[in-house]
Coordinates of C-alpha atoms in Angstrom, one line a residue:
M1 CA 91.1 124.6 84.3
P2 CA 91.8 121.0 85.4
H3 CA 91.5 119.5 88.8
V4 CA 94.7 118.6 90.7
V5 CA 95.6 116.0 93.3
T6 CA 97.6 117.5 96.2
Q7 CA 99.8 116.2 99.0
A8 CA 96.8 115.2 101.2
C9 CA 96.3 112.2 98.8
C10 CA 95.8 108.9 100.7
G11 CA 95.9 106.6 97.6
D12 CA 92.3 105.4 98.1
A13 CA 91.7 105.6 94.3
A14 CA 88.0 106.1 94.7
C15 CA 88.5 109.1 92.5
A16 CA 89.9 107.0 89.7
F17 CA 86.8 104.9 89.5
A18 CA 84.5 107.9 89.8
C19 CA 86.2 109.7 86.9
P20 CA 84.1 109.4 83.7
V21 CA 87.0 110.0 81.3
N22 CA 89.7 107.7 82.8
C23 CA 92.1 110.5 83.5
I24 CA 93.3 109.5 87.0
H25 CA 96.2 107.1 87.3
P26 CA 97.6 104.8 88.5
T27 CA 94.6 102.8 89.4
P28 CA 94.7 99.6 91.5
D29 CA 94.6 97.6 88.3
E30 CA 97.9 99.0 87.1
P31 CA 101.3 97.6 88.1
D32 CA 102.8 100.7 89.7
F33 CA 99.8 101.6 91.9
A34 CA 101.4 100.0 95.0
T35 CA 104.6 102.0 94.7
S36 CA 103.2 105.3 93.5
D37 CA 103.5 108.3 95.8
M38 CA 99.9 109.3 95.0
V39 CA 97.4 109.3 92.1
Y40 CA 97.6 112.0 89.4
I41 CA 95.1 113.7 87.2
D42 CA 95.9 114.1 83.5
P43 CA 95.4 117.9 82.8
Q44 CA 94.8 117.3 79.1
A45 CA 92.0 114.8 79.6
C46 CA 90.3 116.3 82.7
V47 CA 86.9 117.7 81.9
D48 CA 86.4 119.5 85.2
C49 CA 83.3 117.6 86.1
G50 CA 84.2 117.4 89.8
A51 CA 83.3 113.7 90.3
C52 CA 86.7 113.0 91.8
V53 CA 86.3 115.8 94.4
R54 CA 83.1 114.2 95.7
A55 CA 84.7 110.7 95.7
C56 CA 87.9 111.7 97.6
P57 CA 87.7 110.8 101.3
V58 CA 90.4 113.3 102.4
G59 CA 89.7 116.4 100.4
A60 CA 93.0 116.1 98.4
I61 CA 91.6 117.2 95.0
K62 CA 91.1 120.9 94.1
P63 CA 90.6 122.9 90.9
A64 CA 93.9 124.4 89.8
S65 CA 92.5 127.9 90.2
R66 CA 92.0 127.3 94.0
L67 CA 95.5 126.0 94.8
T68 CA 97.6 127.8 97.5
P69 CA 101.1 129.0 96.4
D70 CA 102.5 126.0 98.3
E71 CA 100.4 123.6 96.3
Q72 CA 101.3 125.0 92.8
V73 CA 104.0 122.4 92.4
F74 CA 101.3 119.7 92.2
V75 CA 100.1 121.1 88.9
E76 CA 103.5 120.2 87.4
L77 CA 103.7 116.9 89.2
N78 CA 100.3 115.8 87.9
A79 CA 101.2 116.8 84.4
L80 CA 104.6 115.2 84.5
F81 CA 103.1 111.8 85.5
H82 CA 101.0 111.8 82.4
A83 CA 103.5 113.3 80.0
G84 CA 103.4 111.4 76.7
S85 CA 100.5 109.3 77.8
D86 CA 97.1 108.9 76.1
V87 CA 95.5 107.0 78.9
G88 CA 93.0 109.8 79.5
N89 CA 91.5 108.9 76.1
G90 CA 91.4 105.2 76.9
L91 CA 94.3 104.5 74.4
E92 CA 97.5 102.5 74.8
S93 CA 100.7 104.6 75.1
P94 CA 104.4 103.9 75.3
T95 CA 104.5 105.0 78.9
R96 CA 101.3 103.7 80.5
P97 CA 98.8 100.9 79.6
A98 CA 95.1 101.6 79.2
Q99 CA 93.1 101.1 82.4
A100 CA 92.3 97.4 83.0
P101 CA 88.7 96.5 83.8
V102 CA 87.9 96.3 87.5
P103 CA 87.7 92.6 88.5
P104 CA 84.1 91.6 89.3
V105 CA 83.2 91.2 92.9
V106 CA 82.4 87.6 93.8
R107 CA 78.8 87.3 95.1
L108 CA 77.7 85.3 98.1
P109 CA 74.9 82.8 97.4
P110 CA 71.6 84.4 98.5
E111 CA 70.8 81.7 101.0
R112 CA 74.2 81.8 102.6
R113 CA 74.9 83.5 105.9
L114 CA 78.5 84.4 106.9
D115 CA 80.1 85.4 110.1
V116 CA 83.7 86.8 109.7
A117 CA 86.2 87.9 112.4
V118 CA 88.7 90.5 111.2
V119 CA 91.8 90.8 113.5
G120 CA 93.1 94.3 113.5
A121 CA 91.2 97.6 113.3
G122 CA 93.3 99.7 110.9
P123 CA 92.6 100.8 107.3
A124 CA 93.1 97.3 105.8
A125 CA 90.7 95.7 108.4
L126 CA 88.0 98.3 107.8
Y127 CA 88.3 98.1 104.0
A128 CA 88.0 94.3 104.3
A129 CA 84.9 94.7 106.5
D130 CA 83.5 97.2 104.0
E131 CA 83.9 94.7 101.1
L132 CA 82.4 91.9 103.1
L133 CA 79.4 94.0 104.2
K134 CA 78.5 94.8 100.6
Q135 CA 77.1 91.2 100.6
R136 CA 73.8 90.2 102.0
G137 CA 73.8 88.0 105.0
V138 CA 77.3 88.9 106.3
R139 CA 78.2 89.9 109.8
V140 CA 81.7 91.2 110.6
T141 CA 83.4 91.5 114.0
V142 CA 86.5 93.6 114.0
V143 CA 88.9 92.5 116.8
D144 CA 91.8 94.6 118.1
R145 CA 94.1 94.4 121.2
L146 CA 93.8 98.2 121.7
P147 CA 90.7 99.8 123.1
T148 CA 90.6 102.2 120.1
P149 CA 90.3 101.4 116.4
H150 CA 91.7 102.9 113.2
G151 CA 95.3 101.7 113.6
L152 CA 97.9 103.9 112.0
V153 CA 95.4 106.6 111.1
R154 CA 95.0 107.3 114.8
A155 CA 98.4 106.3 116.1
G156 CA 100.7 106.8 113.0
V157 CA 99.5 109.8 110.9
A158 CA 101.2 113.0 112.0
P159 CA 99.0 115.3 114.1
D160 CA 99.5 118.2 111.6
H161 CA 98.2 116.0 108.8
Q162 CA 94.5 116.4 109.7
H163 CA 93.4 116.2 106.0
T164 CA 94.7 112.6 105.9
K165 CA 93.0 111.8 109.2
A166 CA 89.7 112.8 107.6
I167 CA 89.5 109.3 106.2
T168 CA 88.1 108.4 109.6
D169 CA 84.8 109.8 108.3
L170 CA 84.8 107.0 105.8
F171 CA 85.6 104.5 108.6
A172 CA 82.6 105.8 110.5
R173 CA 80.4 105.1 107.5
I174 CA 81.8 101.6 107.4
E175 CA 81.2 101.1 111.1
A176 CA 77.5 102.3 110.7
Q177 CA 76.7 99.5 108.3
P178 CA 74.3 96.7 109.5
G179 CA 76.2 93.7 110.5
F180 CA 79.4 95.6 111.7
S181 CA 80.6 95.2 115.3
Y182 CA 83.8 95.8 117.3
A183 CA 85.5 93.6 120.0
L184 CA 88.2 96.0 121.1
G185 CA 90.7 95.4 123.9
L186 CA 90.9 91.7 122.9
E187 CA 94.3 90.3 122.0
V188 CA 94.6 87.1 119.9
G189 CA 97.0 84.7 121.6
V190 CA 96.2 86.2 125.0
D191 CA 92.5 86.7 125.5
V192 CA 91.3 84.5 122.6
T193 CA 93.0 81.9 120.3
H194 CA 93.0 81.5 116.6
E195 CA 91.1 78.2 117.1
Q196 CA 88.5 79.9 119.2
L197 CA 88.0 82.5 116.6
L198 CA 87.4 79.8 114.0
Q199 CA 85.0 78.0 116.4
R200 CA 82.9 81.2 116.6
H201 CA 83.1 82.4 112.9
D202 CA 83.1 81.0 109.4
A203 CA 86.4 82.7 108.6
V204 CA 89.1 84.8 110.1
V205 CA 90.9 87.6 108.3
Y206 CA 94.1 88.9 109.8
A207 CA 95.0 92.6 109.3
T208 CA 97.7 92.9 112.0
G209 CA 100.0 95.2 110.0
A210 CA 103.8 95.5 110.5
S211 CA 104.4 97.1 113.9
A212 CA 108.0 96.1 114.6
D213 CA 111.0 98.1 113.5
R214 CA 113.9 96.7 111.6
R215 CA 117.2 96.9 113.4
L216 CA 120.5 98.4 112.2
G217 CA 122.6 95.6 113.5
I218 CA 125.5 97.8 114.6
P219 CA 127.4 98.1 117.9
G220 CA 125.8 100.4 120.5
E221 CA 122.3 100.1 119.1
D222 CA 120.9 99.1 122.5
L223 CA 122.5 101.9 124.5
P224 CA 120.1 104.3 126.4
G225 CA 119.4 107.1 124.0
N226 CA 118.5 104.8 121.1
T227 CA 114.9 104.5 120.1
T228 CA 112.8 104.2 117.0
A229 CA 111.0 106.8 114.9
T230 CA 108.0 104.6 115.2
A231 CA 108.0 104.9 119.0
V232 CA 108.3 108.6 118.7
V233 CA 105.3 108.8 116.4
A234 CA 103.3 106.6 118.8
W235 CA 104.4 108.8 121.7
Y236 CA 103.2 112.1 120.2
N237 CA 100.0 110.4 118.9
G238 CA 99.1 109.0 122.3
H239 CA 99.4 105.3 121.7
P240 CA 98.7 103.7 125.1
D241 CA 101.8 101.5 124.9
H242 CA 104.1 104.4 124.2
V243 CA 103.0 107.2 126.6
A244 CA 106.1 106.6 128.8
T245 CA 108.6 106.2 125.9
P246 CA 111.7 108.2 126.8
I247 CA 112.2 111.0 124.3
D248 CA 115.4 113.1 124.7
L249 CA 114.4 116.7 124.1
D250 CA 117.3 118.2 126.1
A251 CA 119.9 117.9 123.4
E252 CA 120.0 120.4 120.5
R253 CA 120.6 117.7 117.9
T254 CA 118.9 114.3 117.2
V255 CA 120.1 112.0 114.5
V256 CA 117.6 109.9 112.6
V257 CA 118.9 107.0 110.5
G258 CA 116.7 106.8 107.5
N259 CA 114.9 109.4 105.3
G260 CA 111.5 108.0 104.5
N261 CA 108.2 109.7 105.2
V262 CA 108.1 108.6 108.8
A263 CA 111.6 110.2 109.4
L264 CA 110.4 113.4 107.8
D265 CA 107.2 113.4 109.9
V266 CA 109.2 112.9 113.1
A267 CA 111.6 115.7 112.2
R268 CA 108.9 118.1 111.3
V269 CA 106.7 117.4 114.4
L270 CA 109.7 117.6 116.8
L271 CA 110.8 120.9 115.4
S272 CA 107.3 122.5 115.0
D273 CA 106.1 125.5 117.0
P274 CA 104.2 124.0 119.9
A275 CA 101.6 126.8 119.6
E276 CA 100.7 125.4 116.1
L277 CA 100.7 121.8 117.3
A278 CA 98.3 122.8 120.0
R279 CA 95.7 123.2 117.3
T280 CA 96.0 119.5 116.4
D281 CA 95.2 116.2 118.1
I282 CA 98.7 115.7 119.4
A283 CA 98.7 113.9 122.8
D284 CA 98.8 116.3 125.7
H285 CA 101.9 114.8 127.3
A286 CA 103.8 115.2 124.1
L287 CA 102.6 118.8 123.6
E288 CA 103.8 119.7 127.1
A289 CA 107.2 118.1 126.6
L290 CA 107.7 119.9 123.3
R291 CA 107.0 123.2 124.9
T292 CA 110.2 123.0 126.8
S293 CA 112.2 121.2 124.1
R294 CA 115.8 122.4 123.4
L295 CA 115.9 120.6 120.1
R296 CA 117.1 122.8 117.2
C297 CA 118.3 120.3 114.6
V298 CA 117.1 116.9 113.4
E299 CA 119.7 115.3 111.1
L300 CA 118.5 112.6 108.7
V301 CA 121.1 110.2 107.5
A302 CA 120.7 108.3 104.2
R303 CA 123.1 105.8 102.7
R304 CA 122.1 106.7 99.1
G305 CA 121.7 110.0 97.2
P306 CA 118.9 112.5 96.9
A307 CA 117.5 110.9 93.8
Q308 CA 117.1 107.6 95.6
A309 CA 115.7 109.2 98.8
A310 CA 112.9 107.2 100.4
F311 CA 110.6 110.1 101.2
T312 CA 107.9 110.9 98.7
V313 CA 107.6 114.1 96.7
P314 CA 104.4 115.2 98.5
E315 CA 106.1 114.7 102.0
L316 CA 109.1 116.7 100.8
V317 CA 106.9 119.5 99.5
G318 CA 105.1 119.7 102.9
L319 CA 108.5 119.9 104.7
L320 CA 110.0 122.5 102.4
H321 CA 107.0 124.8 102.9
H322 CA 106.9 124.4 106.7
P323 CA 106.9 127.9 108.2
D324 CA 108.8 126.9 111.4
V325 CA 111.5 124.6 109.9
D326 CA 114.3 125.2 107.4
V327 CA 115.8 122.4 105.4
V328 CA 119.5 122.3 105.0
V329 CA 121.5 120.2 102.5
P330 CA 125.3 121.0 102.8
Q331 CA 126.2 118.6 99.9
R332 CA 125.2 121.0 97.2
D333 CA 127.2 119.1 94.6
L334 CA 124.6 116.3 94.8
L335 CA 121.8 118.6 93.8
D336 CA 122.6 118.7 90.1
G337 CA 120.1 117.3 87.7
D338 CA 116.5 117.4 86.5
D339 CA 115.0 114.7 88.9
V340 CA 112.0 116.2 90.7
K341 CA 113.3 115.5 94.2
I342 CA 116.7 117.0 93.3
R343 CA 115.2 120.1 91.8
L344 CA 113.0 120.7 94.8
L345 CA 115.9 120.3 97.2
R346 CA 118.1 122.6 95.1
E347 CA 115.5 125.3 95.0
G348 CA 114.0 124.9 98.5
T349 CA 117.0 124.3 100.7
T350 CA 120.1 126.1 102.0
A351 CA 123.7 125.0 102.4
E352 CA 124.0 126.3 106.0
P353 CA 121.5 126.7 108.8
V354 CA 120.2 130.2 109.6
E355 CA 121.3 131.3 113.1
G356 CA 118.5 130.7 115.6
R357 CA 116.2 128.8 113.2
R358 CA 115.2 125.2 113.8
H359 CA 116.2 123.0 110.9
V360 CA 116.2 119.6 109.3
L361 CA 119.7 118.6 108.0
L362 CA 119.6 116.0 105.2
R363 CA 122.9 114.1 105.0
F364 CA 123.3 111.8 102.0
L365 CA 125.8 109.1 101.1
A366 CA 126.4 108.1 104.7
A367 CA 125.6 105.0 106.7
P368 CA 125.9 104.3 110.5
V369 CA 128.6 101.8 111.6
E370 CA 128.4 102.3 115.4
V371 CA 126.4 104.2 118.0
L372 CA 129.0 105.7 120.3
G373 CA 129.0 105.8 124.1
E374 CA 129.7 103.6 127.1
R375 CA 126.6 103.9 129.3
A376 CA 124.5 106.1 127.0
V377 CA 124.6 107.5 123.5
T378 CA 127.2 110.2 122.9
G379 CA 127.3 110.1 119.1
V380 CA 127.0 108.1 116.0
R381 CA 129.9 107.0 113.7
L382 CA 129.1 107.2 110.0
T383 CA 130.9 105.8 107.0
R384 CA 130.7 107.7 103.7
T385 CA 129.4 105.8 100.8
R386 CA 129.5 105.9 97.0
L387 CA 126.8 104.8 94.5
E388 CA 127.2 101.8 92.2
T389 CA 124.7 100.6 89.7
D390 CA 124.2 96.9 89.2
V391 CA 123.5 95.3 85.8
D392 CA 119.8 95.2 86.6
G393 CA 119.8 99.0 87.3
T394 CA 119.7 98.7 91.1
V395 CA 121.6 101.5 92.7
R396 CA 123.6 100.3 95.7
A397 CA 125.5 102.3 98.4
V398 CA 129.1 101.0 98.9
P399 CA 131.1 102.1 101.9
T400 CA 134.2 104.1 101.2
G401 CA 135.9 103.6 104.6
E402 CA 135.9 107.3 105.3
L403 CA 134.4 107.9 108.8
D404 CA 132.6 110.9 110.3
D405 CA 131.5 111.2 114.0
V406 CA 128.3 113.1 114.8
A407 CA 127.8 114.2 118.4
T408 CA 124.3 113.5 119.8
T409 CA 122.6 111.9 122.8
S410 CA 119.7 110.7 120.8
V411 CA 119.6 108.3 117.8
L412 CA 116.3 107.3 116.2
R413 CA 116.2 104.5 113.6
S414 CA 113.7 104.6 110.8
V415 CA 114.8 101.9 108.4
G416 CA 111.6 100.0 107.8
Y417 CA 109.1 97.7 109.4
R418 CA 108.3 94.1 109.7
S419 CA 105.3 92.1 110.9
T420 CA 105.4 90.0 114.0
P421 CA 103.9 86.5 114.5
V422 CA 100.4 86.0 115.7
P423 CA 100.2 83.0 118.1
G424 CA 98.6 80.0 116.3
V425 CA 99.0 81.6 112.8
P426 CA 101.7 80.7 110.3
F427 CA 104.5 83.2 109.9
D428 CA 107.3 83.5 107.3
P429 CA 110.4 84.5 109.3
V430 CA 112.3 85.4 106.2
A431 CA 109.7 87.6 104.5
H432 CA 108.4 88.8 107.9
R433 CA 104.7 88.4 107.0
I434 CA 101.9 85.8 107.0
P435 CA 102.5 83.4 104.1
N436 CA 99.7 83.6 101.6
V437 CA 98.6 83.4 98.0
G438 CA 96.3 86.3 97.1
G439 CA 95.3 86.7 100.8
R440 CA 94.6 83.0 101.4
V441 CA 96.9 82.0 104.3
L442 CA 99.2 79.0 103.8
E443 CA 100.3 76.5 106.4
A444 CA 103.9 77.4 105.6
P445 CA 105.6 79.3 102.7
G446 CA 104.8 77.3 99.6
G447 CA 102.6 75.0 101.6
A448 CA 98.9 74.0 101.6
L449 CA 96.1 76.4 102.3
L450 CA 95.1 76.9 105.9
P451 CA 91.4 76.4 106.1
R452 CA 89.1 79.5 106.6
T453 CA 92.1 81.8 107.3
Y454 CA 92.9 85.0 105.3
V455 CA 95.1 88.0 105.5
V456 CA 95.1 91.6 104.2
G457 CA 97.3 94.7 104.4
W458 CA 101.0 94.8 105.4
A459 CA 100.8 91.4 107.1
K460 CA 99.9 90.1 103.6
R461 CA 102.1 92.0 101.3
G462 CA 104.8 93.6 103.5
P463 CA 105.1 97.3 104.5
T464 CA 104.4 98.9 101.1
G465 CA 101.8 101.3 99.8
F466 CA 99.7 103.9 101.4
I467 CA 96.4 104.0 103.3
G468 CA 94.3 103.6 100.2
T469 CA 96.4 100.7 98.8
N470 CA 94.7 98.6 101.3
K471 CA 91.4 99.0 99.5
S472 CA 92.4 97.0 96.4
C473 CA 94.4 94.6 98.6
S474 CA 91.3 93.9 100.7
L475 CA 89.1 93.5 97.7
E476 CA 91.4 90.7 96.4
T477 CA 91.4 88.8 99.7
V478 CA 87.6 89.2 100.1
N479 CA 87.0 88.0 96.6
H480 CA 89.0 84.9 97.3
L481 CA 87.1 84.3 100.6
L482 CA 83.8 84.6 98.8
A483 CA 85.0 82.3 96.1
D484 CA 85.9 79.8 98.8
V485 CA 82.4 80.0 100.2
A486 CA 81.0 79.1 96.7
L487 CA 83.4 76.2 96.5
G488 CA 82.4 74.9 99.9
R489 CA 85.8 75.4 101.5
L490 CA 84.2 77.3 104.5
D491 CA 81.8 74.5 105.3
P492 CA 82.8 71.7 107.8
E493 CA 83.4 68.3 106.3
P494 CA 80.6 65.8 106.9
N495 CA 81.2 63.7 110.1
S496 CA 84.3 65.8 110.8
G497 CA 83.3 66.4 114.4
A498 CA 83.9 70.1 113.9
P499 CA 82.4 72.1 116.8
G500 CA 79.3 74.2 116.1
R501 CA 79.3 78.0 116.5
S502 CA 79.6 79.0 120.1
G503 CA 78.8 82.7 119.9
R504 CA 80.6 85.5 118.1
V505 CA 83.8 86.9 119.6
Q506 CA 82.2 90.1 120.8
D507 CA 80.4 88.0 123.4
L508 CA 83.8 87.8 125.1
A509 CA 85.2 90.7 127.3
G510 CA 86.0 93.7 125.1
L511 CA 84.8 97.2 124.1
D512 CA 82.1 97.3 121.5
L513 CA 81.1 99.8 118.8
D514 CA 78.9 101.8 121.2
A515 CA 81.9 102.1 123.6
W516 CA 84.1 103.4 120.9
R517 CA 81.5 106.0 119.9
R518 CA 81.2 107.2 123.5
L519 CA 85.0 107.6 123.7
D520 CA 85.2 109.2 120.3
A521 CA 82.5 111.7 121.2
H522 CA 84.2 112.5 124.5
E523 CA 87.5 113.2 122.8
R524 CA 86.0 115.4 120.2
A525 CA 84.0 117.4 122.8
A526 CA 87.1 117.9 125.0
G527 CA 89.0 119.0 121.8
R528 CA 86.3 121.6 120.9
E529 CA 86.7 123.3 124.2
Q530 CA 90.3 124.2 123.1
G531 CA 89.7 124.7 119.4
R532 CA 91.3 121.3 118.6
P533 CA 89.9 118.3 116.5
R534 CA 90.1 116.1 119.6
R535 CA 92.0 115.6 122.9
K536 CA 92.9 111.9 123.1
V537 CA 92.5 109.8 126.1
V538 CA 95.7 107.8 126.3
D539 CA 95.3 105.8 129.5
R540 CA 93.4 102.5 129.2
A541 CA 91.8 102.8 132.7
R542 CA 90.6 106.3 131.9
M543 CA 89.2 105.0 128.6
L544 CA 87.1 102.5 130.5
D545 CA 85.9 105.3 132.9
V546 CA 84.8 107.4 129.9
V547 CA 82.9 104.7 128.2
N548 CA 81.3 103.6 131.5
G549 CA 80.2 107.2 132.1
V550 CA 82.2 107.8 135.3
A551 CA 84.7 110.3 133.9
S552 CA 83.9 113.9 133.1
A553 CA 85.4 115.8 130.2
R554 CA 88.9 117.1 130.9

């Protein structure tokens, strides 16, 4: 009986490299790794050794015999990915290439010592720190403007996805390595400059992500009642900047523009039974608000059809099997075909909502043209669309001119992300990321290399991929950084007048690793009292009280 990758997959790909028979794909060396929903095990090649289970950081791999009824669909999905492929036997196939060799890690010269600052404390930052600390003589200081680390794993992963959050155990092992330190609550451009970081370290690696939302660019978008799905996610996850975000839970219907994974997360969490959410690490203020919510329908609007839907199959499977929420697709004529998403929607959804049941309504072939209202949102106007296929195979949504108005007092946009500039660091305003070649930062798009400055994660490649995608992304950048050490690019030029090291950045004001561990232990202990994984502290002042020992458990 083969092993199966399930919906908890984070894309780390450690399982692929642990597999002795090369039956897990795509790997980071293959071209479709960055865009794949997850990794998949070839059932024909799997020898049931269990090496992948031990390597998986989030417990996403199970023997087929131990799958729950809701997980049975992943047997087929894993098999479908490998259909017609011989990659499990190490052979070329018409559908997939054989696994490429893993690029060798560049080694630091034994006599060289290296101090690196990593700006950002999310998955990309910690994967980069991990790759650097595999070398002797390296010290890494991870800097973040927030008083807590782990980025989107803490503030972006839905609270009912605790399996995915288990990757924080891997982060804790990275943090425990000799040479690792934190400087939290320290913002580049406010508390410290890029130049000061370079004065204190041999190199700086930016892992600042893509925290800004793309806009719709339509009239009424700034009326009260508009917000972003990202802000809602940050609100229920207890991000310190979003505790006071106004969330309208008095209306029975909320419209979300977009249908990616974040949109599905928001819909699922807002409609879930608060009694079930109370078993998660959802922020207390959000839990209390949801207990009195009148919301019964979250309508997701997508300009294209179900086959082109932005959500991934694993996220769809999780929503379709949610006990508290139904999924409704009135446009049944669009659910004809053998595409996996279409088949799942055809078999797992209804045409009409069930009286009294909370539901997610998926509306396809519609695009917003105006948010309605004078002083606040009263609705959203949609234009119907039709699909056209370009000569290169791109499927485009073309407005038909037919209009529909949907009444609502709450519109959430979820149409993608973009990075924002870091003061003193080059930024490409067109691509919305830090210009770079393989993680080496450029002075301008297409320009010369910026000395001793690197980038990883979404700030490097744009908002694509999953948590584990950052592992291979960080390896590429770190390899280039280490190669630059060997080439002498990180050493000051003779007689350049470059300042000497003036102390590492953690010497400045900021919370260190011990402070984070005290806060983490406090949150976990407070959570255990209520049968929860943790109760988050969301106020910055209270965080300081906790780490300074002047706040008791709640």
